[in-house]
Structures are given as structure tokens and as C-alpha cells.
mmCIF file of N, CA and C in Angstrom:
data_model
loop_
_atom_site.group_PDB
_atom_site.id
_atom_site.type_symbol
_atom_site.label_atom_id
_atom_site.label_comp_id
_atom_site.label_asym_id
_atom_site.label_seq_id
_atom_site.Cartn_x
_atom_site.Cartn_y
_atom_site.Cartn_z
ATOM 1 N N UNK A 778 8.140 10.746 -17.652
ATOM 2 C CA UNK A 778 7.949 10.846 -16.210
ATOM 3 C C UNK A 778 7.749 9.451 -15.652
ATOM 4 N N UNK A 779 8.448 9.139 -14.575
ATOM 5 C CA UNK A 779 8.305 7.856 -13.912
ATOM 6 C C UNK A 779 7.501 7.989 -12.634
ATOM 7 N N UNK A 780 7.052 6.853 -12.131
ATOM 8 C CA UNK A 780 6.258 6.838 -10.906
ATOM 9 C C UNK A 780 6.723 5.709 -9.996
ATOM 10 N N UNK A 781 6.734 6.004 -8.703
ATOM 11 C CA UNK A 781 7.033 5.021 -7.672
ATOM 12 C C UNK A 781 5.754 4.770 -6.890
ATOM 13 N N UNK A 782 5.446 3.494 -6.654
ATOM 14 C CA UNK A 782 4.258 3.119 -5.887
ATOM 15 C C UNK A 782 4.703 2.580 -4.531
ATOM 16 N N UNK A 783 4.057 3.069 -3.482
ATOM 17 C CA UNK A 783 4.325 2.610 -2.116
ATOM 18 C C UNK A 783 3.025 2.054 -1.557
ATOM 19 N N UNK A 784 3.066 0.810 -1.081
ATOM 20 C CA UNK A 784 1.902 0.186 -0.441
ATOM 21 C C UNK A 784 2.181 0.024 1.047
ATOM 22 N N UNK A 785 1.240 0.468 1.855
ATOM 23 C CA UNK A 785 1.341 0.386 3.313
ATOM 24 C C UNK A 785 0.105 -0.366 3.810
ATOM 25 N N UNK A 786 0.325 -1.338 4.691
ATOM 26 C CA UNK A 786 -0.773 -2.137 5.234
ATOM 27 C C UNK A 786 -0.714 -2.165 6.758
ATOM 28 N N UNK A 787 -1.866 -2.323 7.402
ATOM 29 C CA UNK A 787 -1.835 -2.501 8.859
ATOM 30 C C UNK A 787 -1.085 -3.792 9.199
ATOM 31 N N UNK A 788 -0.351 -3.770 10.289
ATOM 32 C CA UNK A 788 0.307 -4.995 10.756
ATOM 33 C C UNK A 788 -0.760 -6.059 10.996
ATOM 34 N N UNK A 789 -0.382 -7.316 10.804
ATOM 35 C CA UNK A 789 -1.373 -8.394 10.917
ATOM 36 C C UNK A 789 -1.996 -8.474 12.304
ATOM 37 N N UNK A 790 -1.260 -8.082 13.333
ATOM 38 C CA UNK A 790 -1.804 -8.168 14.694
ATOM 39 C C UNK A 790 -2.683 -6.971 15.069
ATOM 40 N N UNK A 791 -2.796 -6.001 14.177
ATOM 41 C CA UNK A 791 -3.593 -4.807 14.437
ATOM 42 C C UNK A 791 -5.004 -4.994 13.865
ATOM 43 N N UNK A 792 -6.005 -4.663 14.655
ATOM 44 C CA UNK A 792 -7.393 -4.720 14.220
ATOM 45 C C UNK A 792 -7.592 -3.770 13.039
ATOM 46 N N UNK A 793 -8.313 -4.213 12.028
ATOM 47 C CA UNK A 793 -8.570 -3.412 10.833
ATOM 48 C C UNK A 793 -10.076 -3.234 10.668
ATOM 49 N N UNK A 794 -10.673 -2.228 11.342
ATOM 50 C CA UNK A 794 -12.120 -2.062 11.286
ATOM 51 C C UNK A 794 -12.646 -1.804 9.874
ATOM 52 N N UNK A 795 -11.896 -1.089 9.047
ATOM 53 C CA UNK A 795 -12.357 -0.837 7.676
ATOM 54 C C UNK A 795 -12.381 -2.142 6.884
ATOM 55 N N UNK A 796 -11.345 -2.945 7.052
ATOM 56 C CA UNK A 796 -11.316 -4.245 6.384
ATOM 57 C C UNK A 796 -12.459 -5.132 6.849
ATOM 58 N N UNK A 797 -12.737 -5.109 8.153
ATOM 59 C CA UNK A 797 -13.841 -5.916 8.692
ATOM 60 C C UNK A 797 -15.184 -5.452 8.130
ATOM 61 N N UNK A 798 -15.357 -4.142 7.998
ATOM 62 C CA UNK A 798 -16.610 -3.617 7.441
ATOM 63 C C UNK A 798 -16.783 -4.061 5.989
ATOM 64 N N UNK A 799 -15.708 -4.023 5.231
ATOM 65 C CA UNK A 799 -15.767 -4.472 3.837
ATOM 66 C C UNK A 799 -16.071 -5.962 3.783
ATOM 67 N N UNK A 800 -15.388 -6.738 4.634
ATOM 68 C CA UNK A 800 -15.616 -8.191 4.672
ATOM 69 C C UNK A 800 -17.061 -8.502 5.020
ATOM 70 N N UNK A 801 -17.666 -7.706 5.890
ATOM 71 C CA UNK A 801 -19.062 -7.920 6.252
ATOM 72 C C UNK A 801 -20.027 -7.525 5.149
ATOM 73 N N UNK A 802 -19.654 -6.548 4.334
ATOM 74 C CA UNK A 802 -20.542 -6.066 3.273
ATOM 75 C C UNK A 802 -20.483 -6.931 2.017
ATOM 76 N N UNK A 803 -19.363 -7.555 1.735
ATOM 77 C CA UNK A 803 -19.228 -8.337 0.508
ATOM 78 C C UNK A 803 -20.280 -9.438 0.369
ATOM 79 N N UNK A 804 -20.562 -10.236 1.410
ATOM 80 C CA UNK A 804 -21.595 -11.276 1.254
ATOM 81 C C UNK A 804 -22.974 -10.713 0.928
ATOM 82 N N UNK A 805 -23.275 -9.511 1.397
ATOM 83 C CA UNK A 805 -24.560 -8.892 1.080
ATOM 84 C C UNK A 805 -24.653 -8.543 -0.410
ATOM 85 N N UNK A 806 -23.502 -8.475 -1.066
ATOM 86 C CA UNK A 806 -23.462 -8.212 -2.506
ATOM 87 C C UNK A 806 -23.346 -9.505 -3.311
ATOM 88 N N UNK A 807 -23.414 -10.626 -2.609
ATOM 89 C CA UNK A 807 -23.303 -11.914 -3.278
ATOM 90 C C UNK A 807 -21.864 -12.344 -3.522
ATOM 91 N N UNK A 808 -20.936 -11.669 -2.874
ATOM 92 C CA UNK A 808 -19.509 -12.002 -3.019
ATOM 93 C C UNK A 808 -19.066 -12.634 -1.704
ATOM 94 N N UNK A 809 -18.947 -13.965 -1.709
ATOM 95 C CA UNK A 809 -18.666 -14.646 -0.444
ATOM 96 C C UNK A 809 -17.453 -15.575 -0.506
ATOM 97 N N UNK A 810 -16.577 -15.368 -1.476
ATOM 98 C CA UNK A 810 -15.418 -16.236 -1.633
ATOM 99 C C UNK A 810 -14.217 -15.819 -0.785
ATOM 100 N N UNK A 811 -14.278 -14.681 -0.130
ATOM 101 C CA UNK A 811 -13.104 -14.148 0.560
ATOM 102 C C UNK A 811 -13.216 -14.332 2.072
ATOM 103 N N UNK A 812 -12.159 -14.866 2.668
ATOM 104 C CA UNK A 812 -12.152 -15.160 4.095
ATOM 105 C C UNK A 812 -11.821 -13.934 4.950
ATOM 106 N N UNK A 813 -11.064 -12.988 4.388
ATOM 107 C CA UNK A 813 -10.622 -11.836 5.169
ATOM 108 C C UNK A 813 -10.338 -10.681 4.221
ATOM 109 N N UNK A 814 -10.431 -9.465 4.734
ATOM 110 C CA UNK A 814 -10.103 -8.271 3.971
ATOM 111 C C UNK A 814 -9.253 -7.366 4.851
ATOM 112 N N UNK A 815 -8.167 -6.849 4.299
ATOM 113 C CA UNK A 815 -7.343 -5.847 4.977
ATOM 114 C C UNK A 815 -7.288 -4.639 4.058
ATOM 115 N N UNK A 816 -7.503 -3.463 4.611
ATOM 116 C CA UNK A 816 -7.447 -2.248 3.807
ATOM 117 C C UNK A 816 -6.188 -1.487 4.143
ATOM 118 N N UNK A 817 -5.462 -1.099 3.109
ATOM 119 C CA UNK A 817 -4.221 -0.354 3.303
ATOM 120 C C UNK A 817 -4.252 0.971 2.580
ATOM 121 N N UNK A 818 -3.049 1.510 2.371
ATOM 122 C CA UNK A 818 -2.894 2.788 1.695
ATOM 123 C C UNK A 818 -1.920 2.607 0.535
ATOM 124 N N UNK A 819 -2.135 3.370 -0.521
ATOM 125 C CA UNK A 819 -1.235 3.357 -1.673
ATOM 126 C C UNK A 819 -0.856 4.794 -1.988
ATOM 127 N N UNK A 820 0.430 5.012 -2.181
ATOM 128 C CA UNK A 820 0.947 6.323 -2.552
ATOM 129 C C UNK A 820 1.631 6.196 -3.901
ATOM 130 N N UNK A 821 1.457 7.189 -4.759
ATOM 131 C CA UNK A 821 2.141 7.223 -6.048
ATOM 132 C C UNK A 821 2.948 8.517 -6.093
ATOM 133 N N UNK A 822 4.255 8.374 -6.232
ATOM 134 C CA UNK A 822 5.159 9.521 -6.282
ATOM 135 C C UNK A 822 5.680 9.666 -7.708
ATOM 136 N N UNK A 823 5.589 10.854 -8.277
ATOM 137 C CA UNK A 823 6.077 11.107 -9.636
ATOM 138 C C UNK A 823 7.499 11.650 -9.589
ATOM 139 N N UNK A 824 8.315 11.228 -10.543
ATOM 140 C CA UNK A 824 9.685 11.734 -10.670
ATOM 141 C C UNK A 824 9.906 12.191 -12.107
ATOM 142 N N UNK A 825 10.788 13.154 -12.276
ATOM 143 C CA UNK A 825 11.173 13.566 -13.625
ATOM 144 C C UNK A 825 12.092 12.499 -14.199
ATOM 145 N N UNK A 826 11.814 12.038 -15.385
ATOM 146 C CA UNK A 826 12.645 11.026 -16.023
ATOM 147 C C UNK A 826 12.327 9.634 -15.516
ATOM 148 N N UNK A 827 13.274 8.725 -15.737
ATOM 149 C CA UNK A 827 13.106 7.343 -15.312
ATOM 150 C C UNK A 827 13.371 7.192 -13.820
ATOM 151 N N UNK A 828 12.719 6.220 -13.212
ATOM 152 C CA UNK A 828 12.925 5.927 -11.794
ATOM 153 C C UNK A 828 14.262 5.204 -11.632
ATOM 154 N N UNK A 829 15.069 5.700 -10.697
ATOM 155 C CA UNK A 829 16.381 5.106 -10.424
ATOM 156 C C UNK A 829 16.351 4.404 -9.070
ATOM 157 N N UNK A 830 17.405 3.672 -8.780
ATOM 158 C CA UNK A 830 17.528 3.029 -7.468
ATOM 159 C C UNK A 830 17.554 4.079 -6.353
ATOM 160 N N UNK A 831 18.119 5.247 -6.626
ATOM 161 C CA UNK A 831 18.130 6.321 -5.633
ATOM 162 C C UNK A 831 16.703 6.807 -5.351
ATOM 163 N N UNK A 832 15.893 6.932 -6.398
ATOM 164 C CA UNK A 832 14.488 7.306 -6.187
ATOM 165 C C UNK A 832 13.785 6.276 -5.301
ATOM 166 N N UNK A 833 14.010 5.004 -5.583
ATOM 167 C CA UNK A 833 13.362 3.948 -4.795
ATOM 168 C C UNK A 833 13.822 3.997 -3.338
ATOM 169 N N UNK A 834 15.119 4.238 -3.131
ATOM 170 C CA UNK A 834 15.639 4.323 -1.760
ATOM 171 C C UNK A 834 15.034 5.516 -1.026
ATOM 172 N N UNK A 835 14.937 6.656 -1.707
ATOM 173 C CA UNK A 835 14.345 7.845 -1.082
ATOM 174 C C UNK A 835 12.851 7.636 -0.814
ATOM 175 N N UNK A 836 12.176 6.957 -1.713
ATOM 176 C CA UNK A 836 10.753 6.667 -1.510
ATOM 177 C C UNK A 836 10.565 5.760 -0.301
ATOM 178 N N UNK A 837 11.425 4.745 -0.164
ATOM 179 C CA UNK A 837 11.339 3.860 1.010
ATOM 180 C C UNK A 837 11.575 4.653 2.286
ATOM 181 N N UNK A 838 12.559 5.552 2.266
ATOM 182 C CA UNK A 838 12.831 6.374 3.448
ATOM 183 C C UNK A 838 11.610 7.226 3.791
ATOM 184 N N UNK A 839 10.995 7.833 2.777
ATOM 185 C CA UNK A 839 9.792 8.639 3.015
ATOM 186 C C UNK A 839 8.676 7.775 3.576
ATOM 187 N N UNK A 840 8.533 6.566 3.039
ATOM 188 C CA UNK A 840 7.477 5.661 3.499
ATOM 189 C C UNK A 840 7.666 5.281 4.951
ATOM 190 N N UNK A 841 8.903 4.995 5.316
ATOM 191 C CA UNK A 841 9.177 4.558 6.691
ATOM 192 C C UNK A 841 9.125 5.707 7.690
ATOM 193 N N UNK A 842 9.462 6.928 7.252
ATOM 194 C CA UNK A 842 9.526 8.067 8.167
ATOM 195 C C UNK A 842 8.245 8.886 8.230
ATOM 196 N N UNK A 843 7.472 8.919 7.122
ATOM 197 C CA UNK A 843 6.333 9.819 7.092
ATOM 198 C C UNK A 843 5.038 9.195 6.595
ATOM 199 N N UNK A 844 5.095 8.319 5.616
ATOM 200 C CA UNK A 844 3.881 7.818 4.994
ATOM 201 C C UNK A 844 3.246 6.658 5.753
ATOM 202 N N UNK A 845 3.971 6.092 6.697
ATOM 203 C CA UNK A 845 3.427 4.998 7.495
ATOM 204 C C UNK A 845 3.645 5.279 8.974
ATOM 205 N N UNK A 846 2.853 4.619 9.791
ATOM 206 C CA UNK A 846 3.035 4.655 11.243
ATOM 207 C C UNK A 846 3.654 3.311 11.616
ATOM 208 N N UNK A 847 4.960 3.265 11.899
ATOM 209 C CA UNK A 847 5.626 1.989 12.123
ATOM 210 C C UNK A 847 5.112 1.196 13.330
ATOM 211 N N UNK A 848 4.358 1.830 14.190
ATOM 212 C CA UNK A 848 3.798 1.124 15.337
ATOM 213 C C UNK A 848 2.675 0.189 14.890
ATOM 214 N N UNK A 849 1.894 0.629 13.898
ATOM 215 C CA UNK A 849 0.724 -0.162 13.500
ATOM 216 C C UNK A 849 0.714 -0.563 12.026
ATOM 217 N N UNK A 850 1.692 -0.075 11.233
ATOM 218 C CA UNK A 850 1.681 -0.348 9.799
ATOM 219 C C UNK A 850 3.044 -0.857 9.322
ATOM 220 N N UNK A 851 2.995 -1.622 8.232
ATOM 221 C CA UNK A 851 4.200 -2.087 7.547
ATOM 222 C C UNK A 851 4.229 -1.501 6.147
ATOM 223 N N UNK A 852 5.421 -1.103 5.708
ATOM 224 C CA UNK A 852 5.622 -0.742 4.308
ATOM 225 C C UNK A 852 5.845 -2.067 3.591
ATOM 226 N N UNK A 853 4.896 -2.479 2.762
ATOM 227 C CA UNK A 853 4.973 -3.803 2.152
ATOM 228 C C UNK A 853 5.540 -3.781 0.748
ATOM 229 N N UNK A 854 5.588 -2.601 0.115
ATOM 230 C CA UNK A 854 6.078 -2.558 -1.257
ATOM 231 C C UNK A 854 6.497 -1.146 -1.628
ATOM 232 N N UNK A 855 7.669 -1.035 -2.249
ATOM 233 C CA UNK A 855 8.135 0.202 -2.875
ATOM 234 C C UNK A 855 8.653 -0.229 -4.237
ATOM 235 N N UNK A 856 7.978 0.206 -5.307
ATOM 236 C CA UNK A 856 8.322 -0.308 -6.630
ATOM 237 C C UNK A 856 8.007 0.714 -7.709
ATOM 238 N N UNK A 857 8.518 0.437 -8.892
ATOM 239 C CA UNK A 857 8.254 1.271 -10.050
ATOM 240 C C UNK A 857 6.858 0.944 -10.579
ATOM 241 N N UNK A 858 6.095 1.983 -10.892
ATOM 242 C CA UNK A 858 4.804 1.784 -11.538
ATOM 243 C C UNK A 858 5.055 1.617 -13.014
ATOM 244 N N UNK A 859 4.734 0.469 -13.536
ATOM 245 C CA UNK A 859 4.963 0.167 -14.945
ATOM 246 C C UNK A 859 3.994 0.950 -15.829
ATOM 247 N N UNK A 860 4.306 1.070 -17.084
ATOM 248 C CA UNK A 860 3.494 1.844 -18.029
ATOM 249 C C UNK A 860 2.065 1.302 -18.134
ATOM 250 N N UNK A 861 1.899 -0.001 -17.890
ATOM 251 C CA UNK A 861 0.560 -0.598 -17.981
ATOM 252 C C UNK A 861 -0.224 -0.464 -16.669
ATOM 253 N N UNK A 862 0.312 0.298 -15.719
ATOM 254 C CA UNK A 862 -0.395 0.546 -14.467
ATOM 255 C C UNK A 862 -0.137 -0.458 -13.369
ATOM 256 N N UNK A 863 0.745 -1.421 -13.607
ATOM 257 C CA UNK A 863 1.042 -2.427 -12.565
ATOM 258 C C UNK A 863 2.259 -2.044 -11.764
#
């Protein structure tokens, strides 16, 4: 069984309140090396067999039509999930 990973992020010009909340909380945990945080969404789609270029194209279409809001979000990645989880 193969898997396709889709990453969706808020557009850079869109306010990201969840990212801001995380950025504000990190220093309270002693983690202060990060200048900014953006929170997005990740989808994992399973396919029977190996992932093909057709699967990737269909996943991108699904991402652009249903899994993201093109007004405020960008589909930043559609890729095969490798066996090691990357």
C-alpha cells in the first residue's frame, strides 16, 4: 500500500492566529530560537499498490478543489510518503 502526503499552509499574507499562539507559547517553554510559526494541515491518502503519477495528479486535484481553501491557503506539497515516514 502506498501513501500520498498533501501539505496545505495559510498564504503568507493571511494572519495565522494558531501559529501566533504557538510562537507565543514556545518561549515560555524555554524554546526561543524561532522567529515565526505557521500552522498548516497535512493529509495522508492511501492507495492500493504503488503510488503512480496519476495518483499524484488526482491528489493535487483533490487538494486544490476540496482539501484547501484557495482564497487563504496554498497547496505547498503533494508527494509520496516514503517507507521511513518522510
